[in-house]
Structures are given as structure tokens and as C-alpha cells.
Short mmCIF file of C-alpha atoms and ligand atoms in Angstrom, two decimals:
data_model
loop_
_atom_site.label_atom_id
_atom_site.label_comp_id
_atom_site.label_asym_id
_atom_site.label_seq_id
_atom_site.Cartn_x
_atom_site.Cartn_y
_atom_site.Cartn_z
CA MET A 13 -27.26 -19.47 -34.68
CA LEU A 14 -26.89 -23.20 -34.32
CA ARG A 15 -23.67 -24.66 -35.58
CA LYS A 16 -23.75 -27.54 -37.52
CA SER A 17 -21.78 -29.74 -35.09
CA MET A 18 -24.06 -28.69 -32.43
CA VAL A 19 -27.02 -29.71 -34.27
CA SER A 20 -25.76 -33.15 -35.20
CA LEU A 21 -24.61 -33.84 -31.48
CA ALA A 22 -28.03 -32.83 -30.37
CA VAL A 23 -29.66 -35.24 -32.96
CA THR A 24 -27.26 -37.99 -31.85
CA GLY A 25 -27.95 -37.33 -28.36
CA SER A 26 -31.71 -37.57 -28.63
CA LEU A 27 -31.63 -40.55 -30.83
CA LEU A 28 -29.41 -42.50 -28.57
CA PHE A 29 -30.73 -41.54 -25.31
CA GLY A 30 -34.11 -40.24 -26.02
CA MET A 31 -35.26 -36.83 -25.10
CA THR A 32 -33.95 -37.04 -21.59
CA ALA A 33 -30.99 -35.06 -20.78
CA TYR A 34 -27.92 -36.00 -22.59
CA ALA A 35 -25.45 -36.09 -19.82
CA ALA A 36 -27.80 -37.82 -17.44
CA ALA A 37 -28.41 -40.64 -19.87
CA ASN A 38 -25.08 -41.52 -21.41
CA PRO A 39 -23.92 -44.67 -19.72
CA SER A 40 -20.16 -44.10 -20.61
CA ASP A 41 -20.20 -40.73 -18.60
CA HIS A 42 -21.53 -42.74 -15.49
CA ALA A 43 -18.47 -44.97 -15.97
CA PHE A 44 -16.06 -42.04 -16.44
CA ASP A 45 -17.73 -40.36 -13.23
CA ASN A 46 -17.14 -43.50 -11.18
CA LYS A 47 -13.50 -43.10 -11.95
CA ILE A 48 -13.36 -39.97 -9.75
CA VAL A 49 -16.45 -40.81 -7.45
CA LYS A 50 -15.03 -44.00 -6.32
CA ARG A 51 -11.52 -42.60 -5.45
CA ILE A 52 -12.64 -39.72 -3.55
CA LYS A 53 -12.09 -40.05 0.24
CA VAL A 54 -14.02 -37.49 2.06
CA ASP A 55 -12.22 -38.25 5.12
CA ASN A 56 -9.00 -36.83 3.55
CA ILE A 57 -10.92 -33.57 2.86
CA TYR A 58 -12.27 -33.48 6.33
CA LYS A 59 -9.09 -34.13 7.92
CA THR A 60 -7.33 -31.50 5.94
CA ILE A 61 -10.01 -28.96 7.05
CA GLU A 62 -9.30 -29.99 10.52
CA LEU A 63 -5.66 -29.33 10.33
CA LEU A 64 -5.86 -26.06 8.12
CA SER A 65 -8.59 -24.56 10.70
CA GLU A 66 -6.55 -24.92 13.90
CA GLU A 67 -6.17 -21.14 13.56
CA PRO A 68 -6.94 -18.20 11.24
CA ARG A 69 -4.80 -18.09 8.11
CA VAL A 70 -4.80 -14.45 7.52
CA ALA A 71 -2.77 -13.42 4.30
CA GLY A 72 0.64 -12.32 5.13
CA THR A 73 0.88 -14.00 8.47
CA VAL A 74 2.97 -17.01 9.57
CA ALA A 75 -0.22 -19.05 9.82
CA GLU A 76 -0.72 -18.36 6.07
CA ASP A 77 2.90 -19.43 5.40
CA LYS A 78 2.27 -22.64 7.37
CA ALA A 79 -0.77 -23.47 5.45
CA VAL A 80 1.09 -22.54 2.14
CA GLU A 81 3.87 -24.93 3.06
CA TYR A 82 1.37 -27.98 3.93
CA ILE A 83 -0.45 -27.40 0.67
CA GLU A 84 2.52 -27.39 -1.43
CA LYS A 85 4.01 -30.51 0.39
CA GLN A 86 0.64 -32.19 -0.21
CA PHE A 87 0.36 -31.51 -3.97
CA LYS A 88 4.08 -32.61 -4.14
CA SER A 89 3.45 -35.91 -2.56
CA PHE A 90 0.78 -36.66 -5.10
CA GLY A 91 3.32 -36.22 -7.83
CA TYR A 92 2.54 -32.69 -8.94
CA ASP A 93 4.91 -30.03 -10.32
CA THR A 94 4.30 -27.10 -7.80
CA ARG A 95 5.13 -23.42 -7.85
CA VAL A 96 4.62 -21.04 -4.98
CA GLN A 97 3.75 -17.66 -6.47
CA PRO A 98 4.47 -14.73 -4.17
CA PHE A 99 2.87 -11.24 -4.52
CA GLU A 100 2.78 -7.99 -2.66
CA MET A 101 -0.24 -6.55 -0.74
CA PHE A 102 -0.69 -3.70 1.56
CA GLN A 103 -2.14 -3.50 4.82
CA TYR A 104 -3.42 -0.12 5.65
CA ASN A 105 -4.02 0.97 9.24
CA PRO A 106 -6.26 3.94 9.14
CA PRO A 107 -5.37 7.24 11.07
CA THR A 108 -5.85 7.46 14.81
CA THR A 109 -6.49 11.31 14.73
CA VAL A 110 -8.39 13.02 12.04
CA GLU A 111 -9.05 16.75 12.60
CA LEU A 112 -10.43 19.53 10.49
CA SER A 113 -11.46 23.01 11.46
CA VAL A 114 -12.10 26.21 9.59
CA ASP A 115 -11.27 29.66 11.20
CA GLY A 116 -14.48 31.73 11.58
CA LEU A 117 -16.84 28.73 11.48
CA GLY A 118 -16.82 28.36 15.27
CA ASP A 119 -17.09 24.81 16.44
CA THR A 120 -18.78 23.42 13.21
CA ASP A 121 -18.23 19.56 13.42
CA PHE A 122 -17.12 18.52 10.00
CA ALA A 123 -16.99 14.87 11.14
CA PRO A 124 -14.19 14.37 8.42
CA ASP A 125 -13.63 10.99 6.92
CA THR A 126 -10.38 9.65 5.62
CA PHE A 127 -9.46 7.52 2.50
CA THR A 128 -7.76 4.16 2.73
CA TYR A 129 -4.12 4.71 1.75
CA GLY A 130 -4.34 8.33 2.68
CA VAL A 131 -1.19 10.01 4.25
CA ASN A 132 -0.56 11.84 7.47
CA GLY A 133 0.03 15.48 7.90
CA ASP A 134 -0.49 18.60 9.78
CA VAL A 135 -1.44 21.31 7.69
CA THR A 136 -2.84 24.96 8.02
CA GLY A 137 -3.62 27.05 4.75
CA GLN A 138 -5.79 29.15 2.83
CA LEU A 139 -8.78 27.35 1.53
CA VAL A 140 -9.18 27.47 -2.42
CA TYR A 141 -12.08 25.98 -4.35
CA ILE A 142 -11.11 23.89 -7.43
CA GLY A 143 -14.46 22.40 -8.46
CA LEU A 144 -14.09 18.76 -9.50
CA GLY A 145 -10.31 19.05 -9.37
CA GLY A 146 -9.68 17.84 -12.96
CA PRO A 147 -6.53 18.91 -14.88
CA GLU A 148 -8.31 21.87 -16.52
CA ASP A 149 -9.42 23.09 -12.99
CA VAL A 150 -5.97 23.37 -11.65
CA GLU A 151 -4.18 24.76 -14.95
CA GLY A 152 -2.25 27.66 -14.36
CA LEU A 153 -3.08 27.81 -10.52
CA ASP A 154 -0.44 28.26 -7.83
CA LEU A 155 -1.82 26.43 -4.82
CA SER A 156 1.48 26.51 -2.99
CA GLY A 157 0.87 26.50 0.79
CA LYS A 158 -2.82 26.28 0.32
CA ILE A 159 -5.68 23.76 0.85
CA ALA A 160 -7.81 22.82 -1.96
CA LEU A 161 -11.45 22.30 -1.63
CA VAL A 162 -12.76 19.64 -4.11
CA LYS A 163 -16.11 18.45 -5.17
CA ARG A 164 -16.65 14.61 -5.56
CA GLY A 165 -17.25 13.53 -9.16
CA SER A 166 -15.74 12.76 -12.59
CA TYR A 167 -12.41 11.85 -11.19
CA THR A 168 -10.96 9.27 -8.94
CA PHE A 169 -10.22 10.50 -5.17
CA ALA A 170 -6.52 9.85 -6.00
CA GLU A 171 -6.56 11.74 -9.31
CA LYS A 172 -8.01 14.75 -7.64
CA ILE A 173 -5.36 14.66 -4.84
CA PHE A 174 -2.54 14.28 -7.26
CA ASN A 175 -3.86 17.37 -9.52
CA ALA A 176 -4.21 19.43 -6.52
CA ALA A 177 -0.83 18.47 -5.16
CA GLY A 178 0.83 19.04 -8.56
CA ALA A 179 -0.33 22.49 -8.56
CA GLY A 180 1.13 22.85 -4.92
CA ALA A 181 -1.74 22.38 -2.54
CA GLU A 182 -0.67 20.92 0.96
CA ALA A 183 -3.82 19.20 1.71
CA VAL A 184 -7.19 18.36 0.11
CA ILE A 185 -10.71 18.60 1.42
CA LEU A 186 -13.18 16.65 -0.52
CA PHE A 187 -16.95 17.10 -0.34
CA ASN A 188 -19.61 14.81 -1.28
CA ASN A 189 -22.06 15.29 -4.08
CA THR A 190 -24.79 13.31 -2.62
CA SER A 191 -26.03 12.72 0.95
CA GLY A 192 -24.27 10.75 3.24
CA GLY A 193 -20.62 9.95 4.04
CA ILE A 194 -17.75 8.86 1.83
CA ASN A 195 -16.02 5.63 2.46
CA GLY A 196 -13.39 5.85 -0.20
CA THR A 197 -10.16 4.27 -1.09
CA LEU A 198 -7.25 6.04 -3.17
CA GLY A 199 -6.69 2.50 -4.59
CA GLU A 200 -3.05 2.04 -3.70
CA PRO A 201 -0.28 3.73 -1.72
CA SER A 202 1.73 6.69 -3.08
CA ASP A 203 4.31 9.16 -1.90
CA ASP A 204 2.87 11.83 -3.93
CA TYR A 205 -0.41 12.12 -2.00
CA VAL A 206 -1.12 14.98 0.40
CA PRO A 207 -3.21 14.64 3.37
CA ALA A 208 -6.87 14.44 2.55
CA VAL A 209 -10.29 14.41 4.31
CA ALA A 210 -13.75 13.92 3.00
CA ILE A 211 -16.76 15.74 4.52
CA GLY A 212 -20.48 15.99 3.75
CA ARG A 213 -22.18 17.75 0.78
CA ASP A 214 -23.93 20.32 2.74
CA LEU A 215 -20.98 21.52 4.63
CA GLY A 216 -18.79 21.37 1.65
CA GLU A 217 -21.15 23.41 -0.47
CA GLN A 218 -21.38 25.91 2.24
CA LEU A 219 -17.67 26.48 2.43
CA ALA A 220 -17.61 26.84 -1.51
CA ASP A 221 -20.45 29.41 -1.32
CA ARG A 222 -18.45 31.40 1.20
CA LEU A 223 -15.17 31.31 -0.97
CA ALA A 224 -17.33 32.28 -4.04
CA ALA A 225 -18.65 35.28 -2.30
CA GLY A 226 -15.16 36.48 -1.73
CA GLU A 227 -14.59 35.19 1.94
CA GLU A 228 -11.06 34.27 2.90
CA LEU A 229 -10.98 31.23 5.06
CA THR A 230 -8.19 29.37 6.56
CA ALA A 231 -8.37 25.52 7.35
CA HIS A 232 -6.44 23.10 9.60
CA VAL A 233 -6.19 19.51 8.58
CA LYS A 234 -4.50 16.87 10.79
CA ILE A 235 -4.19 13.35 10.10
CA ALA A 236 -1.67 11.28 12.20
CA GLY A 237 -1.36 7.46 12.98
CA ALA A 238 -2.00 6.07 9.46
CA LYS A 239 0.39 3.32 8.30
CA VAL A 240 0.78 1.17 5.37
CA GLU A 241 2.49 -2.20 5.68
CA ARG A 242 3.83 -3.94 2.84
CA GLN A 243 3.13 -7.68 3.11
CA THR A 244 3.55 -10.89 1.07
CA SER A 245 1.04 -13.63 0.55
CA HIS A 246 1.21 -16.49 -1.77
CA ASN A 247 -0.82 -18.47 -4.32
CA VAL A 248 0.10 -22.28 -4.54
CA ILE A 249 -0.04 -23.79 -7.94
CA ALA A 250 0.12 -27.51 -8.99
CA THR A 251 0.24 -28.49 -12.41
CA LYS A 252 -0.52 -31.85 -14.40
CA LYS A 253 0.45 -32.03 -17.84
CA PRO A 254 -1.68 -34.10 -20.33
CA ASN A 255 -0.49 -37.40 -21.53
CA ARG A 256 2.08 -37.04 -24.37
CA ASN A 257 0.71 -37.20 -27.79
CA LYS A 258 -2.89 -36.55 -26.44
CA ASP A 259 -2.51 -32.98 -25.67
CA THR A 260 -5.37 -30.90 -26.79
CA GLY A 261 -3.55 -27.64 -25.70
CA GLN A 262 -6.64 -26.86 -23.31
CA ILE A 263 -5.96 -25.85 -19.71
CA VAL A 264 -8.55 -26.08 -16.83
CA ILE A 265 -8.19 -24.43 -13.55
CA VAL A 266 -9.52 -25.67 -10.23
CA GLY A 267 -9.39 -23.24 -7.41
CA ALA A 268 -10.12 -22.19 -3.71
CA HIS A 269 -8.56 -19.82 -1.40
CA HIS A 270 -6.50 -20.83 1.46
CA ASP A 271 -6.53 -17.61 3.41
CA SER A 272 -9.22 -16.62 6.16
CA VAL A 273 -10.36 -13.48 7.80
CA GLU A 274 -8.92 -12.43 11.09
CA GLY A 275 -10.49 -14.22 14.11
CA ALA A 276 -12.01 -16.70 11.95
CA PRO A 277 -10.45 -20.34 11.74
CA GLY A 278 -12.24 -20.43 8.22
CA ALA A 279 -13.08 -24.07 8.23
CA ASN A 280 -15.72 -23.59 5.72
CA ASP A 281 -14.32 -20.36 4.41
CA ASP A 282 -12.19 -21.60 2.64
CA ALA A 283 -10.50 -24.57 4.01
CA SER A 284 -13.33 -26.64 2.68
CA GLY A 285 -12.35 -25.59 -0.87
CA THR A 286 -8.76 -25.92 -0.23
CA ALA A 287 -9.11 -29.37 1.05
CA THR A 288 -11.28 -30.31 -1.72
CA VAL A 289 -8.90 -29.05 -4.32
CA LEU A 290 -6.08 -31.10 -2.68
CA GLU A 291 -8.49 -34.33 -2.74
CA LEU A 292 -9.33 -33.79 -6.46
CA ALA A 293 -5.61 -33.34 -7.08
CA ARG A 294 -4.62 -36.62 -5.31
CA VAL A 295 -7.77 -38.32 -7.21
CA MET A 296 -6.62 -37.21 -10.74
CA SER A 297 -2.92 -37.70 -10.18
CA ASN A 298 -2.68 -40.74 -12.04
CA MET A 299 -5.75 -40.21 -14.65
CA PRO A 300 -5.05 -40.23 -18.19
CA ILE A 301 -5.95 -36.78 -19.68
CA ASP A 302 -5.80 -34.61 -22.52
CA THR A 303 -6.01 -31.32 -20.90
CA GLU A 304 -3.53 -29.55 -18.59
CA LEU A 305 -4.96 -29.35 -15.02
CA ARG A 306 -4.01 -26.63 -12.68
CA PHE A 307 -4.84 -26.88 -9.11
CA ILE A 308 -4.57 -23.51 -7.25
CA THR A 309 -5.08 -22.25 -3.83
CA PHE A 310 -5.02 -18.44 -3.78
CA GLY A 311 -3.82 -16.25 -1.07
CA ALA A 312 -5.40 -12.92 0.05
CA GLU A 313 -8.71 -13.63 -1.34
CA GLU A 314 -10.06 -12.10 1.69
CA ASN A 315 -8.17 -8.75 1.36
CA GLY A 316 -9.83 -8.17 -2.22
CA LEU A 317 -9.07 -11.27 -4.39
CA ILE A 318 -5.42 -10.04 -4.54
CA GLY A 319 -4.08 -13.46 -5.00
CA SER A 320 -6.25 -14.45 -8.02
CA TYR A 321 -5.69 -11.15 -9.58
CA ALA A 322 -1.89 -11.64 -9.14
CA TYR A 323 -2.22 -15.11 -10.85
CA ALA A 324 -4.49 -13.71 -13.40
CA GLU A 325 -2.43 -10.87 -14.43
CA SER A 326 0.57 -13.24 -14.75
CA LEU A 327 -1.02 -15.56 -17.43
CA THR A 328 0.50 -15.11 -20.98
CA GLU A 329 -1.63 -14.52 -24.13
CA ASP A 330 -0.90 -18.26 -24.91
CA GLU A 331 -2.25 -19.54 -21.78
CA LEU A 332 -5.42 -16.95 -21.87
CA ASP A 333 -6.05 -18.66 -25.33
CA ARG A 334 -5.91 -22.11 -23.87
CA ILE A 335 -7.69 -21.70 -20.55
CA VAL A 336 -11.16 -23.10 -21.19
CA GLY A 337 -12.51 -22.96 -17.73
CA GLN A 338 -12.08 -22.13 -13.81
CA PHE A 339 -13.87 -23.86 -11.10
CA GLN A 340 -13.84 -22.00 -7.97
CA MET A 341 -15.03 -23.90 -4.73
CA ASP A 342 -15.45 -21.46 -1.88
CA MET A 343 -17.43 -22.53 1.24
CA VAL A 344 -18.33 -25.95 0.20
CA GLY A 345 -18.91 -27.91 3.39
CA SER A 346 -21.23 -26.16 5.87
CA ARG A 347 -23.84 -28.25 7.42
CA ASP A 348 -25.79 -25.14 8.06
CA ALA A 349 -25.65 -23.61 4.74
CA GLY A 350 -28.23 -24.25 1.82
CA GLU A 351 -27.97 -26.18 -1.33
CA LEU A 352 -25.22 -26.07 -3.93
CA ILE A 353 -25.35 -23.38 -6.39
CA MET A 354 -22.94 -22.14 -9.26
CA TYR A 355 -22.40 -18.46 -9.54
CA THR A 356 -21.03 -16.69 -12.56
CA VAL A 357 -20.06 -12.98 -12.50
CA ASP A 358 -22.30 -12.08 -15.67
CA GLY A 359 -25.28 -14.34 -14.47
CA GLU A 360 -24.99 -16.40 -17.66
CA LYS A 361 -24.48 -20.19 -18.07
CA ASN A 362 -21.07 -21.02 -19.40
CA ILE A 363 -18.98 -24.09 -20.10
CA VAL A 364 -18.21 -24.52 -16.31
CA THR A 365 -21.81 -24.33 -15.08
CA ASP A 366 -22.80 -26.60 -18.04
CA LEU A 367 -20.45 -29.22 -16.99
CA GLY A 368 -21.21 -28.76 -13.36
CA ALA A 369 -24.88 -29.01 -14.04
CA ALA A 370 -24.53 -32.04 -16.07
CA ALA A 371 -22.31 -33.73 -13.37
CA GLY A 372 -24.93 -32.73 -10.78
CA ALA A 373 -27.77 -34.35 -12.66
CA ARG A 374 -25.84 -37.54 -13.21
CA LEU A 375 -24.79 -37.77 -9.58
CA SER A 376 -27.02 -36.19 -7.06
CA GLY A 377 -29.57 -33.74 -8.65
CA VAL A 378 -29.85 -30.61 -10.69
CA VAL A 379 -27.60 -27.79 -9.60
CA ASN A 380 -28.83 -24.34 -10.48
CA TYR A 381 -26.71 -21.08 -11.13
CA GLY A 382 -26.99 -17.55 -10.20
CA GLN A 383 -25.13 -14.39 -10.47
CA GLU A 384 -22.36 -13.46 -7.81
CA GLY A 385 -18.93 -12.29 -7.74
CA ARG A 386 -17.17 -12.30 -4.29
CA SER A 387 -14.55 -14.93 -4.89
CA ASP A 388 -11.48 -15.94 -6.94
CA HIS A 389 -13.77 -16.66 -10.11
CA VAL A 390 -13.93 -12.74 -10.57
CA PRO A 391 -10.45 -11.94 -12.02
CA PHE A 392 -10.87 -15.02 -14.66
CA ALA A 393 -14.20 -13.77 -15.54
CA GLU A 394 -12.91 -10.40 -16.20
CA LEU A 395 -10.32 -11.89 -18.49
CA GLY A 396 -13.18 -13.59 -20.44
CA ILE A 397 -12.50 -17.06 -19.01
CA PRO A 398 -15.60 -19.07 -18.27
CA SER A 399 -15.55 -19.52 -14.60
CA ALA A 400 -18.06 -20.26 -11.82
CA LEU A 401 -18.15 -20.20 -8.02
CA PHE A 402 -19.39 -23.48 -6.22
CA ILE A 403 -20.87 -22.61 -2.99
CA HIS A 404 -23.74 -23.50 -0.84
CA ALA A 405 -26.25 -20.76 -0.39
CA PRO A 406 -27.67 -19.28 1.85
CA VAL A 407 -24.32 -19.28 3.61
CA GLU A 408 -24.22 -20.20 7.30
CA PRO A 409 -24.49 -18.04 10.25
CA TRP A 410 -20.83 -18.58 11.11
CA TYR A 411 -19.61 -16.98 7.89
CA HIS A 412 -16.50 -14.82 9.02
CA THR A 413 -17.00 -15.51 12.48
CA PRO A 414 -14.91 -17.43 15.26
CA GLU A 415 -17.61 -20.21 15.06
CA ASP A 416 -16.48 -21.19 11.46
CA THR A 417 -15.10 -24.27 12.78
CA ILE A 418 -14.73 -28.06 11.83
CA ASP A 419 -17.63 -29.21 13.95
CA LYS A 420 -19.98 -27.18 11.36
CA ILE A 421 -18.56 -29.39 8.53
CA SER A 422 -20.65 -31.86 6.82
CA ARG A 423 -19.20 -34.87 5.03
CA GLU A 424 -21.98 -35.17 2.92
CA LYS A 425 -21.63 -31.67 1.56
CA LEU A 426 -17.96 -32.11 0.97
CA GLN A 427 -18.55 -35.33 -0.76
CA GLN A 428 -21.21 -33.95 -3.17
CA VAL A 429 -19.21 -30.94 -4.35
CA ALA A 430 -16.09 -33.19 -4.59
CA GLU A 431 -18.01 -35.40 -6.87
CA ILE A 432 -19.62 -32.89 -8.88
CA VAL A 433 -16.46 -30.69 -9.50
CA GLY A 434 -14.37 -33.70 -9.97
CA ALA A 435 -16.85 -35.35 -12.58
CA ALA A 436 -17.21 -32.09 -14.40
CA VAL A 437 -13.52 -31.42 -14.53
CA TYR A 438 -12.84 -35.09 -15.67
CA GLN A 439 -15.60 -34.90 -18.45
CA ILE A 440 -13.43 -32.06 -20.12
CA ALA A 441 -9.95 -33.50 -19.25
CA ARG A 442 -10.51 -37.26 -20.04
CA LEU A 443 -9.11 -38.73 -23.18
CA ASP A 444 -12.51 -39.46 -25.22
CA THR A 445 -13.86 -35.91 -25.25
CA PRO A 446 -12.90 -33.92 -28.16
CA ALA A 447 -11.27 -31.09 -26.42
CA LEU A 448 -11.85 -27.47 -27.39
CA GLU A 449 -14.26 -28.72 -29.89
CA HIS A 450 -16.28 -30.39 -27.00
CA ALA A 451 -15.77 -27.28 -24.82
CA ARG A 452 -17.35 -25.05 -27.49
CA VAL A 453 -20.32 -27.32 -28.75
CA ALA A 454 -20.89 -29.14 -25.29
CA PRO A 455 -24.40 -30.70 -25.75
CA LYS A 456 -26.91 -28.84 -23.86
CA PRO A 457 -26.45 -30.77 -20.82
CA VAL A 458 -29.53 -30.54 -18.49
CA ASP A 459 -32.27 -28.05 -17.72
CA TYR A 460 -30.74 -26.03 -15.19
CA GLU A 461 -32.18 -22.70 -14.03
CA PHE A 462 -31.19 -19.14 -12.95
CA GLU A 463 -32.03 -18.62 -9.24
CA GLU A 464 -32.13 -15.41 -7.50
CA ARG A 465 -31.08 -17.11 -3.97
CA GLU A 466 -30.58 -14.99 -0.98
CA LEU A 467 -26.79 -15.62 0.04
CA GLU A 468 -26.82 -14.11 3.41
N1 LIG B 529 -16.44 -16.89 0.73
C1 LIG B 529 -16.57 -15.64 0.66
C2 LIG B 529 -17.56 -15.23 -0.45
C3 LIG B 529 -18.88 -15.29 -0.33
C4 LIG B 529 -19.60 -15.17 0.92
C5 LIG B 529 -19.78 -15.44 -1.25
C6 LIG B 529 -20.76 -15.11 1.23
C7 LIG B 529 -21.07 -15.43 -1.16
C8 LIG B 529 -21.70 -15.22 -0.06
C9 LIG B 529 -15.38 -14.86 0.30
O1 LIG B 529 -14.17 -15.43 1.08
C10 LIG B 529 -15.46 -13.42 0.93
O2 LIG B 529 -15.69 -13.08 2.01
N2 LIG B 529 -15.52 -12.44 -0.06
C11 LIG B 529 -15.51 -11.16 0.23
C12 LIG B 529 -15.32 -10.18 -0.91
C13 LIG B 529 -13.86 -10.04 -1.35
C14 LIG B 529 -13.83 -9.28 -2.53
C15 LIG B 529 -13.12 -9.46 -0.21
C16 LIG B 529 -16.98 -10.62 0.70
O3 LIG B 529 -17.95 -11.25 0.08
O4 LIG B 529 -17.13 -9.83 1.48
ZN1 LIG B 530 -14.13 -17.31 0.95
#
């Protein structure tokens, strides 16, 4: 259904500028773009990447702290209000010893796997089959001193362990319901787990069959060396409030992640995005705007988007109502990567991709979109906030390697992304565009297409 305002905008657009793309043909948009484009100094971005990528910035380490300190200092120097948001994360070291044997089964090699966040222990006990290990399966059972045999399915691994442990079981052997191994996680640490191992379907069914036939089986489970470490990582948030009397209430977020994986200096992943966030913050620091801008660098992205989830979870209902878009820049400067693309989690266009595509068309050429998660736009998308990941795809061969270094960074690529994201953000934030109205009824900007482009 076409809204009336949308029709009239489309008509005005075509009357004034012909049938070519609205955004590409509006001369005032070019003037506004220039306010951003002319101010971007790609050397600033390049130098920040150089500095940040002197060493890996693994979340929770001193190197991350140093990066966080630097980023906050930069934001402050541009006149921003800043906040460093700490959040907890867990580092799990898997066990060094994992043993499983069953008396009477000779030297069957069960090749047991373990679960992330699983606990240590050394247990010998009678094996009891409890099916899927749901609440109804353990109801009225006394498994004290016993080891529970459980089949995969219906409940999470952690639920099965809690149910068995709740009935007194001292360990759990979980078997697969398909072929292959189980590479499972319990989701988070807990003191209420009992030691648990995972085995293949065939061996598990064999054990269940023997128990069903009335055999008594004694099992030994030994797990040692597993360790959970609590760590703190941080997000850095810089805020620019809209001009007084011009406040539309809307909020736009521009993000990147400042952490990297172990062993990788992360020049492109994602010092490039972080440095571009900083430069756009500098460029916009004195621009008149009607929209609150939040420039955020997230920590612990590489550990599972932990920083962006922590930030997203901390948003109030009021903020959720007011955030109209999140632009994520991750891996935006590699000489050896492909063209720019915008990825949304649901594979649909949204206001962020519309604005990005329109800015691209005005500045350097059409930018297409595709479907991908794998970065900090995901938690926002899950909250219903229009968001997109700006990245060059396919990614470079140096992704997550020690070769992700400054010498592979292209100033042209950085410049292009800074211009496009900067112009897109400014189009929504500048004074003349009618705020939320604009966001909701943005003229169909340009023809840009869905692409199934290989990433790696
Ligand atoms: N920058 C990458 C995301 C990425 C890489 C997207 C290659 C597309 C192609 C990001 O930092 C990353 O490595 N993400 C993780 C996922 C995350 C949930 C831990 C990944 O893709 O393995
Ligand atoms: Zn990344």
C-alpha cells in the first residue's frame, strides 16, 4: 500500500528531476554531501589504523584497554560526550583431559567431546538412560550417585544437564541424534552443572539398548583442566545531541568494533571501521543536526558480538523507539577485498541501505545489498532497528591472520566508505530533511539490487 505522502514525494521527485533516481539528481543533496566529503581526511583514518594495528586488540586484554583509552581520548578531543561501557565476558579454556569408559565394553573408544562451559569432575557410577532428559523424564527419579545417559533433541544441552543433576545424577553422557560429532555449548557458566560428555549416535544407542535389555553398566567420566575466566571488555560511546529547538527525537548509530582476534593485528578487521567511525565523528562534530548521533566502537565482537549485545540490551524503550538506523562498518579498507556491499540480517532493504545506496549513487556508483550477519549490526536487527553492515566482499585472504596489516590498507577504499556512510548519515541527520517522516517515507532512492556474493 502506498502512503499518500510517498506518492506525492515520488511525483515531486520525478517532476523536478525526471525519471532518474531521485537521490542521484537532487543538486542540493550534492551540496550537503560536499559538506561531509570535503572535510574527510583519509590520512587521519589511515594513521589511526596504523596506530591501532601495532598489535592485536583481543577483548579483555591490556591491548584492548589501550585502544579504548585512545578512542575515547579522540572522541573527547572532537568535543563529544563519551561513555565507556564495561561488560563481562567469559573466556573458556577447554579441558586438557577427557575420558570415558564403560565396564564390560572392553576398549571401546567413545571419542568423547565436551561442551563449552562444561565443568571438571571424576565420576564413576551406574548408567541410567533418561531419554531426552526433559523434566518429565526425570520426574520421581533418584539418580543419586548415577550417571545419566541422554539423547540429543528437544531440550538444550544445559537443560538436560540441569534436569539430570536436579535428580541427583553426578555426570551426564549425551549422545547425538544424527551422524557426526557434537560441537556444543552450554551457553554460559554455571555452578550447577555436572561433568558432561558427548558421544556419537551409534555408540549411544548401543548403550541405551543394552540398558533397555536389563544390563547393568558402570561408566567412568573424567574431565580435567577446564577453566572459565571472567573478563571485562568495553564499548566506547560518543554522543552528539541535535541542535536545540531542532530536535526530531531520532537517533542514528554509527558503529564498528575495535577488538581483533588473537594473533591478528586487525588493520582491516576492524581498525578500519573504528578509524572511519572516528573520522566521521570528527567531520560531523560541528555540523548542525536535528538527529542525535551516537558513534560507538564495540568490544568483544570477535567473541560473539558480546559488546553490541551488551549495548543493545542496555537500551531503554524510549531509545529503542527513537533509533532509526545503525550503520556498521567492519572491514572497510582492504586493498585485496572486493567491492563495497551492504548486508542486512534479514536480506531485505531498509532505511540504512536506502540511504547508503543513494549516497553511493551520488558519490561513486551503485552499492548493492545482500544478506549476512556476522557483525555488530545483528543485535540491532534483532531489536527491529534498521541496520546494515558495510563491508567489501569477497573479503581479503588476510582475514583473521597475522597478515591483516596496514600495508594491505587502501586509502581509496577507506575514502569511498567514509564518504558514503558519512553522506548517508548526514542525509538523515541534517536540518532540512523532515526527520522520522523522512526515514519512513524516504523516496525510493536508486535501483540497487540483492546480490548473493561470495564472502570468503
Ligand atoms: N569482520 C568479521 C565479519 C565478517 C567476516 C563478515 C567475513 C563477513 C565476512 C567479524 O569480525 C567476524 O569475524 N565475525 C565472526 C562472527 C562473530 C559472531 C564471532 C565470524 O564471522 O566468524
Ligand atoms: Zn570484524
